[in-house]
Amino acid sequence: MKVLVAFLLLLACSASSANSEPSEIVVSIKPIHSIVTGLMQDVGTPELLIKDPQTPYDFSITANETARLKAAKLVIWVGPELEKNLEPIIAQLPSSTTVAELLANSRLKILPSRSDPSLRDPFFWMDDRNVIILVDELTELLIQIDPARSHIYARNRREMLVPLRRIDKEYEYGYRGLKAGIGISYFDTLQYFEQAYALGILDRVTGTPWDTETAANMLKVRNRIQQKEAVCLFLDESMQAENLELIVKDQQINIGKLDVLGRNFSAGADLYLKMMQYNTDVIKQCLNADMDDAATARLAAAKELDNMPDGLRGRFILTDHNGKIFTEQDMQGKYAVIFFGYTNCPDVCPTSLTTLTQAFKRLDGQADKGQADKNQADKKLADKIVPYFITVDPQRDTAKVLNDYVKYFDKRIVGLTGSEPMIKRVVDQFRAKYQKEEIENGQDPLLYTMDHTASLYLMAPDGRFITKFAHGISPDVLADELAANIR
């Protein structure tokens, strides 16, 4: 009996000791902590370093927190552009600690600061597509340091991607073409959101609280508000707008208080989704958006995810960039990467085709390890895939126009055009969207733009749909995903 009691006491002490040990993984801020927490479900809980009410701009690390950082296996932070006070501590961490500086991750879409182009804009998680990529990056990192639980991390990754892809589609539907006013940001926290989802932000007072608020910028913003150029001024819960009164005094403008650091939400796996829903609601309300349009966008996003394309099921006849007839049978036999766009596209199309071209160049150096024939063992993976650029603007994009356009990027890209009904038939098979935007009176009628789905579609050699890649994916990630799907 005494032996049993002693054993139980020892077990209790061991459990207490284990529970009091510092986390082996420390994450600096709440939005990133939320993603890591989701990936670690049923494994453990990462430690959040910067806790409320502190922010990255007033954070002062304690001796105890420094010790916990040094004891950690993995430390994840954004970078000195956000957590400036952490930089000297990070530099002193022992070699046994793996440090992940997310702004230095080449697979994420990291933009230069608009206040100082020599610096990086730290708010990359405001583009949900970056977070989709981040989930994959962090999954790989966790598996590297804890391979025994790789199946749990992989399962959690799959479960997390479902709602992340849903809100990406919601934003794609909800902001492109949304009937709303124009906004101004006090702090430049929305650049990623602007680029990803075509949000209208006219100007900003300053970059982050680390930056100086200049009199010239404040005067410029105040004048724009006076001239009724914007309907909303965006602030942030975690950033003190010291000169707000000087800018808005005696002015009529909506004030929208964003929360890009998740200050209003409890730390946890669901924080990121709640935070993004809150921010998107603030944006729409402050910009006087049509909330019926917003509700319709949510329904459309859910419908699209429930009805992903099966593949090319019907017949079609198009014309390639060399002027030759092209049918669904010509797309058989090899994997196909398909992008819908148009040659007058100002940004999304050139960016996507450049990404595709760079991914193919990376694949050029990868041999197909699955080749049974030794004589074909060095066959490049890129040779198994054909990239297609299908125009959604056949009125302007003739075969000759496409020929000049696609060869600028990569000679392997096949440009396709056709009659408007035939283009619509093909686009509908992918459940993609496109729409001709109205132009103002007096403008050249041929200077219209097209709003369109910006995803890349991967198809199997038999025409089956395999997967879709969101706009904003990096060339390295795209190359890895293509290689994983075609091997």
Short mmCIF file of N, CA and C in Angstrom, two decimals, residues 264-409:
data_model
loop_
_atom_site.label_atom_id
_atom_site.label_comp_id
_atom_site.label_asym_id
_atom_site.label_seq_id
_atom_site.Cartn_x
_atom_site.Cartn_y
_atom_site.Cartn_z
N ASN A 264 -9.20 42.56 -29.77
CA ASN A 264 -10.54 42.36 -29.20
C ASN A 264 -10.92 40.90 -29.01
N PHE A 265 -10.02 39.99 -29.35
CA PHE A 265 -10.37 38.57 -29.36
C PHE A 265 -9.42 37.77 -28.46
N SER A 266 -9.99 36.74 -27.84
CA SER A 266 -9.18 35.86 -26.99
C SER A 266 -8.26 35.03 -27.86
N ALA A 267 -7.03 34.84 -27.39
CA ALA A 267 -6.07 34.04 -28.13
C ALA A 267 -6.59 32.62 -28.29
N GLY A 268 -6.34 32.04 -29.46
CA GLY A 268 -6.78 30.67 -29.70
C GLY A 268 -6.86 30.37 -31.18
N ALA A 269 -7.20 29.13 -31.50
CA ALA A 269 -7.20 28.68 -32.89
C ALA A 269 -8.22 29.42 -33.75
N ASP A 270 -9.31 29.87 -33.15
CA ASP A 270 -10.36 30.51 -33.95
C ASP A 270 -10.19 32.03 -34.05
N LEU A 271 -9.15 32.58 -33.45
CA LEU A 271 -8.97 34.04 -33.45
C LEU A 271 -8.84 34.59 -34.87
N TYR A 272 -8.03 33.97 -35.71
CA TYR A 272 -7.77 34.55 -37.03
C TYR A 272 -9.06 34.71 -37.84
N LEU A 273 -9.89 33.67 -37.87
CA LEU A 273 -11.12 33.75 -38.65
C LEU A 273 -12.07 34.79 -38.07
N LYS A 274 -12.19 34.85 -36.75
CA LYS A 274 -13.05 35.85 -36.11
C LYS A 274 -12.53 37.26 -36.38
N MET A 275 -11.23 37.43 -36.29
CA MET A 275 -10.61 38.74 -36.51
C MET A 275 -10.85 39.21 -37.94
N MET A 276 -10.67 38.33 -38.92
CA MET A 276 -10.86 38.71 -40.31
C MET A 276 -12.33 39.01 -40.60
N GLN A 277 -13.23 38.25 -40.01
CA GLN A 277 -14.65 38.54 -40.20
C GLN A 277 -15.00 39.91 -39.63
N TYR A 278 -14.46 40.20 -38.46
CA TYR A 278 -14.68 41.52 -37.83
C TYR A 278 -14.15 42.63 -38.73
N ASN A 279 -12.91 42.48 -39.20
CA ASN A 279 -12.31 43.53 -40.02
C ASN A 279 -13.05 43.74 -41.34
N THR A 280 -13.49 42.67 -41.96
CA THR A 280 -14.21 42.82 -43.23
C THR A 280 -15.56 43.49 -43.00
N ASP A 281 -16.21 43.19 -41.90
CA ASP A 281 -17.47 43.86 -41.59
C ASP A 281 -17.25 45.36 -41.34
N VAL A 282 -16.17 45.69 -40.60
CA VAL A 282 -15.84 47.10 -40.35
C VAL A 282 -15.58 47.83 -41.68
N ILE A 283 -14.84 47.20 -42.56
CA ILE A 283 -14.51 47.81 -43.85
C ILE A 283 -15.78 48.10 -44.64
N LYS A 284 -16.64 47.11 -44.74
CA LYS A 284 -17.85 47.28 -45.55
C LYS A 284 -18.78 48.33 -44.96
N GLN A 285 -18.96 48.31 -43.66
CA GLN A 285 -19.85 49.27 -43.03
C GLN A 285 -19.31 50.69 -43.13
N CYS A 286 -18.00 50.85 -42.92
CA CYS A 286 -17.39 52.18 -42.96
C CYS A 286 -17.42 52.77 -44.37
N LEU A 287 -17.30 51.91 -45.38
CA LEU A 287 -17.31 52.37 -46.77
C LEU A 287 -18.72 52.49 -47.33
N ASN A 288 -19.73 52.33 -46.45
CA ASN A 288 -21.13 52.40 -46.89
C ASN A 288 -21.42 51.39 -48.00
N ALA A 289 -20.85 50.19 -47.84
CA ALA A 289 -21.02 49.16 -48.86
C ALA A 289 -22.46 48.65 -48.86
N ASP A 290 -22.85 48.12 -50.00
CA ASP A 290 -24.16 47.48 -50.13
C ASP A 290 -24.10 46.15 -49.39
N MET A 291 -24.72 46.08 -48.21
CA MET A 291 -24.61 44.88 -47.38
C MET A 291 -25.38 43.70 -47.97
N ASP A 292 -26.35 43.98 -48.85
CA ASP A 292 -26.99 42.89 -49.57
C ASP A 292 -26.00 42.22 -50.51
N ASP A 293 -25.14 43.06 -51.14
CA ASP A 293 -24.07 42.50 -51.98
C ASP A 293 -23.13 41.65 -51.14
N ALA A 294 -22.82 42.10 -49.92
CA ALA A 294 -21.91 41.36 -49.04
C ALA A 294 -22.51 40.00 -48.68
N ALA A 295 -23.81 39.98 -48.37
CA ALA A 295 -24.47 38.71 -48.04
C ALA A 295 -24.48 37.78 -49.24
N THR A 296 -24.73 38.35 -50.42
CA THR A 296 -24.71 37.55 -51.65
C THR A 296 -23.33 36.96 -51.90
N ALA A 297 -22.29 37.72 -51.57
CA ALA A 297 -20.91 37.24 -51.76
C ALA A 297 -20.65 36.02 -50.91
N ARG A 298 -21.13 36.05 -49.66
CA ARG A 298 -20.92 34.90 -48.78
C ARG A 298 -21.60 33.65 -49.33
N LEU A 299 -22.80 33.82 -49.84
CA LEU A 299 -23.53 32.69 -50.41
C LEU A 299 -22.84 32.17 -51.66
N ALA A 300 -22.34 33.09 -52.48
CA ALA A 300 -21.66 32.68 -53.71
C ALA A 300 -20.37 31.93 -53.40
N ALA A 301 -19.65 32.39 -52.38
CA ALA A 301 -18.40 31.71 -51.98
C ALA A 301 -18.69 30.30 -51.51
N ALA A 302 -19.71 30.15 -50.67
CA ALA A 302 -20.07 28.82 -50.17
C ALA A 302 -20.51 27.91 -51.31
N LYS A 303 -21.26 28.46 -52.26
CA LYS A 303 -21.73 27.67 -53.39
C LYS A 303 -20.58 27.20 -54.25
N GLU A 304 -19.60 28.08 -54.49
CA GLU A 304 -18.46 27.69 -55.33
C GLU A 304 -17.66 26.57 -54.69
N LEU A 305 -17.45 26.66 -53.38
CA LEU A 305 -16.67 25.62 -52.71
C LEU A 305 -17.41 24.30 -52.69
N ASP A 306 -18.74 24.38 -52.67
CA ASP A 306 -19.54 23.15 -52.70
C ASP A 306 -19.63 22.56 -54.09
N ASN A 307 -19.25 23.35 -55.10
CA ASN A 307 -19.39 22.91 -56.49
C ASN A 307 -18.09 23.12 -57.26
N MET A 308 -17.02 22.53 -56.74
CA MET A 308 -15.76 22.65 -57.44
C MET A 308 -15.85 21.91 -58.78
N PRO A 309 -15.14 22.37 -59.81
CA PRO A 309 -15.26 21.75 -61.13
C PRO A 309 -14.81 20.30 -61.14
N ASP A 310 -15.53 19.47 -61.92
CA ASP A 310 -15.12 18.07 -62.09
C ASP A 310 -14.06 17.96 -63.18
N GLY A 311 -14.09 18.90 -64.10
CA GLY A 311 -13.13 18.86 -65.19
C GLY A 311 -13.80 19.26 -66.49
N LEU A 312 -13.10 19.03 -67.60
CA LEU A 312 -13.63 19.36 -68.91
C LEU A 312 -14.55 18.23 -69.37
N ARG A 313 -15.85 18.50 -69.34
CA ARG A 313 -16.82 17.45 -69.64
C ARG A 313 -17.40 17.58 -71.04
N GLY A 314 -17.50 18.81 -71.56
CA GLY A 314 -18.13 19.01 -72.86
C GLY A 314 -17.12 19.31 -73.95
N ARG A 315 -17.64 19.34 -75.18
CA ARG A 315 -16.79 19.66 -76.32
C ARG A 315 -16.64 21.17 -76.45
N PHE A 316 -15.52 21.59 -77.01
CA PHE A 316 -15.34 23.00 -77.33
C PHE A 316 -14.38 23.13 -78.49
N ILE A 317 -14.51 24.24 -79.20
CA ILE A 317 -13.61 24.55 -80.32
C ILE A 317 -13.10 25.97 -80.12
N LEU A 318 -11.79 26.08 -79.92
CA LEU A 318 -11.15 27.38 -79.75
C LEU A 318 -10.06 27.54 -80.82
N THR A 319 -9.37 28.66 -80.77
CA THR A 319 -8.24 28.91 -81.67
C THR A 319 -7.01 29.23 -80.84
N ASP A 320 -5.90 28.56 -81.14
CA ASP A 320 -4.69 28.83 -80.35
C ASP A 320 -3.97 30.07 -80.87
N HIS A 321 -2.88 30.44 -80.20
CA HIS A 321 -2.20 31.68 -80.54
C HIS A 321 -1.47 31.63 -81.88
N ASN A 322 -1.41 30.44 -82.47
CA ASN A 322 -0.83 30.30 -83.81
C ASN A 322 -1.90 30.28 -84.90
N GLY A 323 -3.17 30.45 -84.49
CA GLY A 323 -4.26 30.48 -85.45
C GLY A 323 -4.81 29.12 -85.80
N LYS A 324 -4.42 28.07 -85.09
CA LYS A 324 -4.89 26.72 -85.37
C LYS A 324 -6.09 26.36 -84.50
N ILE A 325 -6.95 25.50 -85.04
CA ILE A 325 -8.11 25.02 -84.29
C ILE A 325 -7.64 24.20 -83.10
N PHE A 326 -8.28 24.39 -81.96
CA PHE A 326 -7.91 23.69 -80.72
C PHE A 326 -9.19 23.18 -80.07
N THR A 327 -9.26 21.88 -79.80
CA THR A 327 -10.43 21.28 -79.17
C THR A 327 -10.06 20.64 -77.85
N GLU A 328 -11.08 20.12 -77.15
CA GLU A 328 -10.84 19.48 -75.85
C GLU A 328 -9.91 18.28 -75.98
N GLN A 329 -9.86 17.65 -77.15
CA GLN A 329 -8.99 16.49 -77.34
C GLN A 329 -7.51 16.90 -77.34
N ASP A 330 -7.23 18.13 -77.76
CA ASP A 330 -5.85 18.60 -77.78
C ASP A 330 -5.30 18.84 -76.38
N MET A 331 -6.21 18.91 -75.40
CA MET A 331 -5.79 19.14 -74.03
C MET A 331 -5.57 17.83 -73.28
N GLN A 332 -5.79 16.72 -73.94
CA GLN A 332 -5.64 15.40 -73.31
C GLN A 332 -4.19 14.93 -73.41
N GLY A 333 -3.81 14.04 -72.52
CA GLY A 333 -2.51 13.38 -72.60
C GLY A 333 -1.43 13.96 -71.71
N LYS A 334 -1.58 15.21 -71.32
CA LYS A 334 -0.64 15.84 -70.39
C LYS A 334 -1.41 16.60 -69.33
N TYR A 335 -0.73 16.86 -68.22
CA TYR A 335 -1.33 17.72 -67.20
C TYR A 335 -1.46 19.13 -67.79
N ALA A 336 -2.47 19.83 -67.34
CA ALA A 336 -2.70 21.19 -67.84
C ALA A 336 -2.85 22.15 -66.67
N VAL A 337 -2.18 23.31 -66.78
CA VAL A 337 -2.40 24.41 -65.83
C VAL A 337 -3.10 25.51 -66.61
N ILE A 338 -4.30 25.88 -66.17
CA ILE A 338 -5.15 26.79 -66.93
C ILE A 338 -5.36 28.08 -66.15
N PHE A 339 -5.17 29.20 -66.85
CA PHE A 339 -5.42 30.51 -66.26
C PHE A 339 -6.32 31.31 -67.20
N PHE A 340 -7.37 31.90 -66.64
CA PHE A 340 -8.26 32.76 -67.41
C PHE A 340 -7.87 34.22 -67.18
N GLY A 341 -7.67 34.97 -68.26
CA GLY A 341 -7.28 36.36 -68.13
C GLY A 341 -7.48 37.09 -69.45
N TYR A 342 -6.76 38.19 -69.62
CA TYR A 342 -6.84 38.94 -70.89
C TYR A 342 -5.59 39.81 -71.01
N THR A 343 -5.23 40.14 -72.23
CA THR A 343 -3.93 40.76 -72.47
C THR A 343 -3.86 42.20 -72.00
N ASN A 344 -5.01 42.88 -71.86
CA ASN A 344 -5.01 44.25 -71.37
C ASN A 344 -5.10 44.32 -69.85
N CYS A 345 -5.01 43.20 -69.21
CA CYS A 345 -5.08 43.12 -67.74
C CYS A 345 -3.89 43.88 -67.14
N PRO A 346 -4.14 44.83 -66.22
CA PRO A 346 -3.04 45.68 -65.74
C PRO A 346 -2.09 45.04 -64.74
N ASP A 347 -2.58 44.09 -63.93
CA ASP A 347 -1.69 43.59 -62.87
C ASP A 347 -1.83 42.10 -62.59
N VAL A 348 -3.04 41.61 -62.38
CA VAL A 348 -3.23 40.22 -61.95
C VAL A 348 -2.68 39.23 -62.98
N CYS A 349 -2.99 39.45 -64.26
CA CYS A 349 -2.57 38.49 -65.29
C CYS A 349 -1.05 38.45 -65.47
N PRO A 350 -0.39 39.60 -65.62
CA PRO A 350 1.09 39.54 -65.72
C PRO A 350 1.74 38.91 -64.50
N THR A 351 1.19 39.21 -63.31
CA THR A 351 1.76 38.63 -62.10
C THR A 351 1.59 37.12 -62.09
N SER A 352 0.41 36.64 -62.44
CA SER A 352 0.14 35.20 -62.43
C SER A 352 0.97 34.47 -63.47
N LEU A 353 1.09 35.04 -64.66
CA LEU A 353 1.88 34.38 -65.71
C LEU A 353 3.37 34.41 -65.38
N THR A 354 3.82 35.46 -64.74
CA THR A 354 5.23 35.50 -64.30
C THR A 354 5.47 34.43 -63.24
N THR A 355 4.54 34.29 -62.30
CA THR A 355 4.65 33.24 -61.28
C THR A 355 4.68 31.87 -61.93
N LEU A 356 3.80 31.64 -62.90
CA LEU A 356 3.76 30.35 -63.59
C LEU A 356 5.06 30.09 -64.33
N THR A 357 5.57 31.10 -65.00
CA THR A 357 6.83 30.95 -65.75
C THR A 357 7.99 30.61 -64.82
N GLN A 358 8.07 31.31 -63.69
CA GLN A 358 9.16 31.04 -62.74
C GLN A 358 9.04 29.65 -62.13
N ALA A 359 7.81 29.22 -61.88
CA ALA A 359 7.60 27.87 -61.34
C ALA A 359 8.05 26.81 -62.35
N PHE A 360 7.77 27.05 -63.63
CA PHE A 360 8.20 26.10 -64.67
C PHE A 360 9.72 26.06 -64.79
N LYS A 361 10.36 27.19 -64.63
CA LYS A 361 11.83 27.21 -64.69
C LYS A 361 12.43 26.40 -63.56
N ARG A 362 11.77 26.45 -62.40
CA ARG A 362 12.24 25.63 -61.29
C ARG A 362 12.02 24.15 -61.59
N LEU A 363 10.87 23.83 -62.17
CA LEU A 363 10.58 22.43 -62.50
C LEU A 363 11.49 21.90 -63.60
N ASP A 364 12.02 22.80 -64.42
CA ASP A 364 12.94 22.37 -65.48
C ASP A 364 14.14 21.62 -64.90
N GLY A 365 14.49 21.93 -63.67
CA GLY A 365 15.66 21.30 -63.06
C GLY A 365 15.33 20.07 -62.24
N GLN A 366 14.05 19.67 -62.25
CA GLN A 366 13.65 18.50 -61.45
C GLN A 366 13.33 17.33 -62.37
N ALA A 367 14.00 16.21 -62.14
CA ALA A 367 13.74 15.01 -62.93
C ALA A 367 12.54 14.26 -62.37
N ASP A 368 11.86 13.53 -63.23
CA ASP A 368 10.72 12.71 -62.82
C ASP A 368 11.25 11.40 -62.26
N LYS A 369 11.29 11.28 -60.93
CA LYS A 369 11.86 10.10 -60.27
C LYS A 369 10.99 8.87 -60.47
N GLY A 370 9.76 9.07 -60.92
CA GLY A 370 8.86 7.93 -61.08
C GLY A 370 8.94 7.26 -62.43
N GLN A 371 9.80 7.72 -63.33
CA GLN A 371 9.89 7.13 -64.65
C GLN A 371 10.41 5.70 -64.57
N ALA A 372 9.69 4.78 -65.19
CA ALA A 372 10.10 3.38 -65.19
C ALA A 372 11.24 3.15 -66.19
N ASP A 373 11.17 3.82 -67.32
CA ASP A 373 12.18 3.68 -68.35
C ASP A 373 13.42 4.47 -67.97
N LYS A 374 14.52 3.78 -67.77
CA LYS A 374 15.75 4.46 -67.35
C LYS A 374 16.20 5.49 -68.37
N ASN A 375 15.89 5.24 -69.65
CA ASN A 375 16.28 6.19 -70.67
C ASN A 375 15.52 7.51 -70.56
N GLN A 376 14.39 7.46 -69.84
CA GLN A 376 13.58 8.65 -69.66
C GLN A 376 13.67 9.20 -68.24
N ALA A 377 14.60 8.70 -67.46
CA ALA A 377 14.66 9.05 -66.04
C ALA A 377 14.96 10.52 -65.80
N ASP A 378 15.58 11.16 -66.80
CA ASP A 378 15.92 12.57 -66.62
C ASP A 378 14.87 13.50 -67.23
N LYS A 379 13.74 12.92 -67.59
CA LYS A 379 12.66 13.74 -68.17
C LYS A 379 12.24 14.80 -67.16
N LYS A 380 12.18 16.04 -67.60
CA LYS A 380 11.84 17.14 -66.70
C LYS A 380 10.36 17.09 -66.34
N LEU A 381 10.09 17.41 -65.09
CA LEU A 381 8.71 17.45 -64.65
C LEU A 381 7.91 18.46 -65.46
N ALA A 382 8.55 19.56 -65.81
CA ALA A 382 7.85 20.60 -66.57
C ALA A 382 7.35 20.08 -67.91
N ASP A 383 8.03 19.06 -68.47
CA ASP A 383 7.62 18.52 -69.76
C ASP A 383 6.31 17.76 -69.68
N LYS A 384 5.86 17.45 -68.47
CA LYS A 384 4.62 16.70 -68.30
C LYS A 384 3.40 17.63 -68.18
N ILE A 385 3.65 18.95 -68.16
CA ILE A 385 2.57 19.91 -67.96
C ILE A 385 2.56 20.92 -69.09
N VAL A 386 1.36 21.29 -69.53
CA VAL A 386 1.21 22.36 -70.52
C VAL A 386 0.45 23.52 -69.87
N PRO A 387 1.02 24.73 -69.89
CA PRO A 387 0.31 25.89 -69.35
C PRO A 387 -0.58 26.53 -70.42
N TYR A 388 -1.81 26.88 -70.04
CA TYR A 388 -2.75 27.50 -70.97
C TYR A 388 -3.20 28.86 -70.44
N PHE A 389 -3.26 29.83 -71.35
CA PHE A 389 -3.82 31.15 -71.05
C PHE A 389 -5.06 31.31 -71.92
N ILE A 390 -6.25 31.23 -71.29
CA ILE A 390 -7.51 31.33 -72.02
C ILE A 390 -8.08 32.72 -71.81
N THR A 391 -8.25 33.48 -72.87
CA THR A 391 -8.72 34.84 -72.73
C THR A 391 -10.21 34.88 -72.38
N VAL A 392 -10.58 35.86 -71.57
CA VAL A 392 -11.99 36.13 -71.29
C VAL A 392 -12.42 37.40 -72.03
N ASP A 393 -11.56 37.85 -72.96
CA ASP A 393 -11.79 39.08 -73.72
C ASP A 393 -11.55 38.82 -75.20
N PRO A 394 -12.36 37.92 -75.80
CA PRO A 394 -12.11 37.57 -77.20
C PRO A 394 -12.33 38.73 -78.17
N GLN A 395 -13.05 39.77 -77.74
CA GLN A 395 -13.28 40.93 -78.60
C GLN A 395 -11.95 41.59 -79.01
N ARG A 396 -11.01 41.69 -78.06
CA ARG A 396 -9.73 42.33 -78.34
C ARG A 396 -8.61 41.32 -78.54
N ASP A 397 -8.71 40.15 -77.87
CA ASP A 397 -7.61 39.19 -77.90
C ASP A 397 -7.74 38.21 -79.06
N THR A 398 -7.24 38.65 -80.21
CA THR A 398 -7.17 37.78 -81.37
C THR A 398 -6.00 36.82 -81.22
N ALA A 399 -5.90 35.87 -82.15
CA ALA A 399 -4.77 34.93 -82.12
C ALA A 399 -3.44 35.67 -82.20
N LYS A 400 -3.36 36.69 -83.05
CA LYS A 400 -2.11 37.43 -83.20
C LYS A 400 -1.75 38.17 -81.91
N VAL A 401 -2.76 38.80 -81.29
CA VAL A 401 -2.51 39.51 -80.04
C VAL A 401 -2.01 38.53 -78.97
N LEU A 402 -2.65 37.37 -78.89
CA LEU A 402 -2.23 36.36 -77.91
C LEU A 402 -0.82 35.87 -78.21
N ASN A 403 -0.49 35.71 -79.48
CA ASN A 403 0.84 35.23 -79.86
C ASN A 403 1.92 36.16 -79.34
N ASP A 404 1.71 37.46 -79.53
CA ASP A 404 2.69 38.45 -79.05
C ASP A 404 2.76 38.46 -77.52
N TYR A 405 1.63 38.17 -76.89
CA TYR A 405 1.55 38.28 -75.42
C TYR A 405 2.19 37.09 -74.73
N VAL A 406 1.81 35.87 -75.10
CA VAL A 406 2.28 34.70 -74.34
C VAL A 406 3.76 34.44 -74.53
N LYS A 407 4.30 34.75 -75.72
CA LYS A 407 5.72 34.47 -75.94
C LYS A 407 6.61 35.40 -75.12
N TYR A 408 6.03 36.49 -74.63
CA TYR A 408 6.78 37.39 -73.75
C TYR A 408 7.12 36.70 -72.44
N PHE A 409 6.23 35.78 -72.00
CA PHE A 409 6.42 35.11 -70.71
C PHE A 409 7.17 33.78 -70.88
#
